XYZ file of C-alpha atoms in Angstrom:
303
model
C -3.758 8.626 11.305
C -2.682 9.844 7.869
C -2.098 7.187 5.246
C 1.624 6.969 4.468
C 1.217 5.337 1.053
C -1.550 5.484 -1.528
C -2.416 2.691 -3.918
C -5.145 4.504 -5.854
C -8.160 2.944 -7.562
C -11.351 4.236 -9.119
C -14.850 3.077 -8.258
C -16.327 2.352 -11.683
C -19.951 2.456 -10.522
C -21.826 4.404 -7.835
C -21.272 3.027 -4.341
C -24.644 1.804 -3.077
C -23.835 -0.016 0.171
C -24.597 1.719 3.445
C -22.115 1.441 6.300
C -24.460 -1.048 7.986
C -24.712 -3.218 4.866
C -20.949 -3.133 4.400
C -20.479 -4.102 8.056
C -22.754 -7.118 7.603
C -20.890 -8.162 4.462
C -17.487 -7.985 6.133
C -18.534 -9.789 9.326
C -18.155 -13.365 7.984
C -14.538 -12.551 7.139
C -13.716 -10.885 10.462
C -10.251 -11.624 11.798
C -9.903 -14.679 14.033
C -6.473 -15.544 15.517
C -4.921 -18.445 13.675
C -4.183 -21.852 15.106
C -0.663 -22.974 15.942
C -0.441 -24.829 12.612
C -1.556 -21.982 10.335
C 1.238 -20.104 8.572
C -0.921 -17.044 7.856
C -4.401 -15.812 8.734
C -6.242 -12.701 7.552
C -9.485 -10.949 8.323
C -11.199 -7.614 8.906
C -10.635 -5.857 12.227
C -12.023 -2.702 13.767
C -10.132 0.465 12.723
C -11.017 1.988 16.109
C -10.909 -1.066 18.419
C -14.612 -0.631 19.160
C -15.860 -3.839 17.564
C -17.136 -2.107 14.418
C -15.526 -3.202 11.148
C -16.544 -0.014 9.305
C -15.742 3.477 10.593
C -17.619 6.345 8.945
C -17.007 10.090 8.990
C -18.758 12.448 6.553
C -19.714 9.514 4.286
C -16.070 8.430 4.121
C -15.514 4.747 4.978
C -12.484 3.285 6.746
C -11.721 -0.450 6.881
C -8.762 -2.390 8.220
C -7.298 -5.734 7.194
C -5.318 -7.666 9.809
C -2.698 -10.200 8.721
C -1.002 -12.567 11.148
C 2.027 -14.418 9.856
C 4.327 -16.968 11.465
C 8.040 -16.265 11.239
C 9.575 -19.566 10.208
C 12.668 -18.987 8.036
C 13.170 -21.518 5.264
C 16.848 -21.807 6.283
C 15.762 -23.188 9.675
C 13.345 -25.666 8.094
C 15.999 -26.796 5.596
C 18.631 -27.174 8.313
C 16.430 -29.361 10.503
C 15.218 -31.342 7.478
C 18.811 -32.004 6.412
C 19.665 -33.313 9.879
C 16.582 -35.548 9.915
C 17.435 -36.827 6.425
C 20.906 -37.820 7.608
C 19.385 -39.754 10.510
C 16.938 -41.466 8.165
C 19.727 -42.398 5.768
C 21.657 -44.019 8.597
C 18.580 -46.005 9.669
C 17.523 -47.280 6.242
C 20.941 -47.507 4.623
C 20.227 -45.241 1.643
C 19.441 -41.598 1.002
C 15.799 -40.498 1.182
C 14.144 -39.993 -2.205
C 12.270 -36.910 -3.381
C 8.960 -38.088 -1.949
C 10.524 -38.904 1.419
C 12.287 -35.523 1.519
C 9.043 -33.706 0.758
C 7.201 -35.580 3.510
C 10.094 -34.994 5.895
C 10.081 -31.263 5.201
C 6.328 -31.061 5.774
C 6.704 -32.941 9.052
C 9.470 -30.597 10.212
C 7.389 -27.552 9.291
C 4.402 -28.856 11.267
C 6.639 -29.486 14.289
C 8.282 -26.043 14.210
C 5.196 -23.925 13.478
C 3.760 -24.003 17.032
C 7.049 -22.590 18.312
C 7.386 -19.896 15.635
C 6.907 -16.227 16.484
C 3.855 -14.457 15.065
C 3.713 -10.908 13.765
C 0.640 -8.864 12.935
C 0.297 -6.022 10.455
C -2.672 -3.881 9.579
C -3.569 -2.474 6.160
C -6.096 0.353 6.078
C -8.609 0.921 3.297
C -10.384 4.199 2.529
C -13.525 4.138 0.390
C -14.731 7.536 -0.854
C -18.242 7.095 -2.294
C -18.568 10.870 -2.804
C -15.623 11.277 -5.193
C -15.327 7.684 -6.395
C -11.967 6.742 -4.880
C -10.772 3.519 -3.296
C -7.381 3.969 -1.635
C -5.224 1.420 0.177
C -2.459 2.411 2.579
C 0.127 0.005 1.198
C 3.657 0.418 -0.093
C 3.258 -2.295 -2.734
C 0.610 -3.486 -5.147
C 1.038 -7.009 -3.726
C -0.196 -5.781 -0.335
C -3.137 -4.082 -2.071
C -3.951 -7.359 -3.849
C -4.390 -9.023 -0.446
C -7.028 -6.430 0.407
C -8.895 -6.930 -2.861
C -8.817 -10.687 -2.483
C -10.673 -10.461 0.819
C -12.952 -7.630 -0.355
C -14.061 -9.708 -3.309
C -14.655 -12.622 -0.955
C -16.745 -10.406 1.321
C -18.814 -8.544 -1.274
C -20.971 -9.838 -4.094
C -19.380 -7.328 -6.447
C -16.758 -4.629 -6.212
C -16.703 -2.298 -9.234
C -13.198 -0.859 -9.257
C -10.279 -0.325 -11.609
C -6.722 0.879 -11.270
C -6.373 4.596 -11.875
C -5.138 5.319 -15.414
C -4.162 8.738 -16.735
C -3.695 10.072 -20.251
C -0.017 10.754 -19.552
C 2.160 8.216 -17.834
C 3.854 9.442 -14.648
C 7.188 8.392 -16.199
C 6.762 10.734 -19.171
C 5.214 13.579 -17.199
C 7.791 13.597 -14.401
C 10.619 13.508 -16.937
C 9.127 16.496 -18.783
C 8.641 18.438 -15.552
C 12.299 17.977 -14.678
C 13.475 18.786 -18.210
C 11.474 22.018 -18.185
C 12.447 22.720 -14.567
C 8.794 23.469 -13.911
C 6.176 21.534 -11.964
C 2.495 21.621 -12.937
C 0.257 24.227 -11.324
C -0.288 23.691 -7.626
C 2.800 21.480 -7.240
C 6.441 22.138 -6.459
C 9.387 19.791 -6.986
C 11.286 18.779 -3.847
C 14.803 17.450 -3.380
C 14.379 13.696 -3.960
C 14.250 12.046 -7.369
C 15.364 8.968 -9.261
C 16.393 8.853 -12.914
C 16.877 5.500 -14.626
C 18.132 4.529 -18.056
C 16.058 2.209 -20.230
C 18.967 0.149 -21.562
C 20.138 -3.250 -20.345
C 22.336 -1.731 -17.657
C 19.472 0.378 -16.265
C 21.941 2.940 -14.946
C 20.296 4.869 -12.119
C 20.944 8.252 -10.519
C 19.303 9.156 -7.216
C 19.080 12.529 -5.518
C 18.276 12.317 -1.809
C 17.691 15.580 0.063
C 19.804 17.220 -2.610
C 19.044 20.334 -4.624
C 18.180 19.372 -8.190
C 20.402 21.354 -10.536
C 18.435 21.811 -13.748
C 21.469 21.482 -16.046
C 22.647 18.261 -14.373
C 19.184 16.733 -14.556
C 18.806 17.694 -18.230
C 22.125 16.001 -19.050
C 20.884 12.779 -17.507
C 17.630 13.039 -19.459
C 19.500 13.790 -22.697
C 21.567 10.646 -22.044
C 18.370 8.580 -22.105
C 17.334 8.469 -18.462
C 13.717 8.928 -17.345
C 12.295 9.995 -14.008
C 10.880 7.030 -12.066
C 10.359 8.738 -8.683
C 9.842 12.393 -7.853
C 9.253 14.139 -4.545
C 6.561 16.810 -4.779
C 4.619 19.166 -2.553
C 0.979 19.964 -3.239
C -0.344 23.463 -2.455
C 2.164 23.794 0.414
C -0.065 21.371 2.315
C 1.043 17.788 1.622
C 4.396 16.350 0.559
C 4.733 12.990 -1.188
C 6.724 10.928 -3.680
C 5.142 10.003 -7.013
C 6.326 6.786 -8.672
C 6.251 5.570 -12.258
C 3.421 3.160 -11.376
C 1.220 6.038 -10.140
C 1.669 4.985 -6.520
C 1.978 7.822 -4.023
C 4.440 7.235 -1.200
C 5.827 9.011 1.871
C 2.678 11.091 2.279
C 3.067 13.726 4.992
C 0.849 16.671 5.993
C 2.789 19.897 6.311
C 2.715 22.431 9.123
C -0.118 24.477 7.630
C -2.437 21.476 8.020
C -1.154 20.589 11.474
C -1.811 24.134 12.620
C -5.379 23.970 11.298
C -6.123 20.844 13.320
C -7.751 21.543 16.664
C -5.117 20.295 19.094
C -7.147 21.488 22.076
C -9.540 18.542 21.851
C -8.760 15.939 24.494
C -11.186 13.260 23.367
C -9.273 10.648 21.378
C -12.287 9.639 19.296
C -13.000 13.232 18.301
C -9.344 13.788 17.416
C -9.296 10.649 15.268
C -12.450 11.664 13.405
C -11.130 15.183 12.847
C -7.853 13.821 11.469
C -9.687 11.343 9.239
C -11.993 14.044 7.874
C -9.024 16.351 7.268
C -7.014 13.599 5.567
C -9.798 12.442 3.272
C -10.730 15.985 2.308
C -7.166 16.996 1.482
C -6.150 13.780 -0.274
C -9.289 13.768 -2.441
C -8.306 17.236 -3.714
C -4.659 16.219 -4.115
C -5.569 13.150 -6.192
C -7.919 15.186 -8.386
C -5.184 17.767 -9.037
C -2.620 15.037 -9.675
C -4.895 13.390 -12.251
C -5.349 16.770 -13.960
C -1.577 17.328 -13.982
C -1.220 13.967 -15.747
C -3.649 14.913 -18.503
C -6.844 13.629 -16.909
C -8.116 10.076 -16.638
C -7.585 7.773 -19.577
C -10.972 7.884 -21.279
C -10.949 4.396 -22.775
C -10.144 2.778 -19.424
C -12.658 4.922 -17.568
C -15.454 4.052 -19.974
C -14.670 0.362 -19.660
């Protein structure tokens, strides 16, 4: 159940809601399957399929956003609209105007929607009241924004801010590669991306390739900066750090898998054990990562 991607935020005030209060706040926005004419519907669903919208282990909170979206390619809508427009032109003797075309396209969309396929995706949210983290398992900030939009609709207030550090990941990762030395507790792995800042934005990527220090330094001397860097933390978790301070491709290593009690047969117990292990390890990882980047940006934190 490990999160694969981390969009990291800070709680800017103490978390005061109990799990029961949070459950009651989320309930009005619980997921309800959309009608045949709705392009997209969203709502909170149970992370454990037990009807509860909030799952709690050791004061750590887990939420889940469900998004249902109809697959209706614009090329299909445009193709059918074009054919209908040709029929209309033949009937009325002149081409449809802009208003007619807009109405025609809306009509075609309404007709095709009930026959469109639907896909569902889930986005998990971890709230850590103990250490002040709010983490979303999303590969993009746009997906995280969907979560915040519904959270803000569900709660009267949500004191949070994007995590800011004194050193930018771009600068720090570039310096680590130039010095051929990762910060304490971290090791550099075999994936990285270096990008120039000029108009051409020339880019060099290493994928599962040993990083030769001299080669990397030449790229840096030529004006390239590190935008993505694969790292391992304390021989326990591997991940990729990006220039936007997103953490991607998170994976627990064998030492953690061996520590997990695989003898337990109860699925609920196994899930809770994995969740407790994940939250405990990732909270430490994020704290060490912030320290490696010079600590939190004081001005932003105070605000």
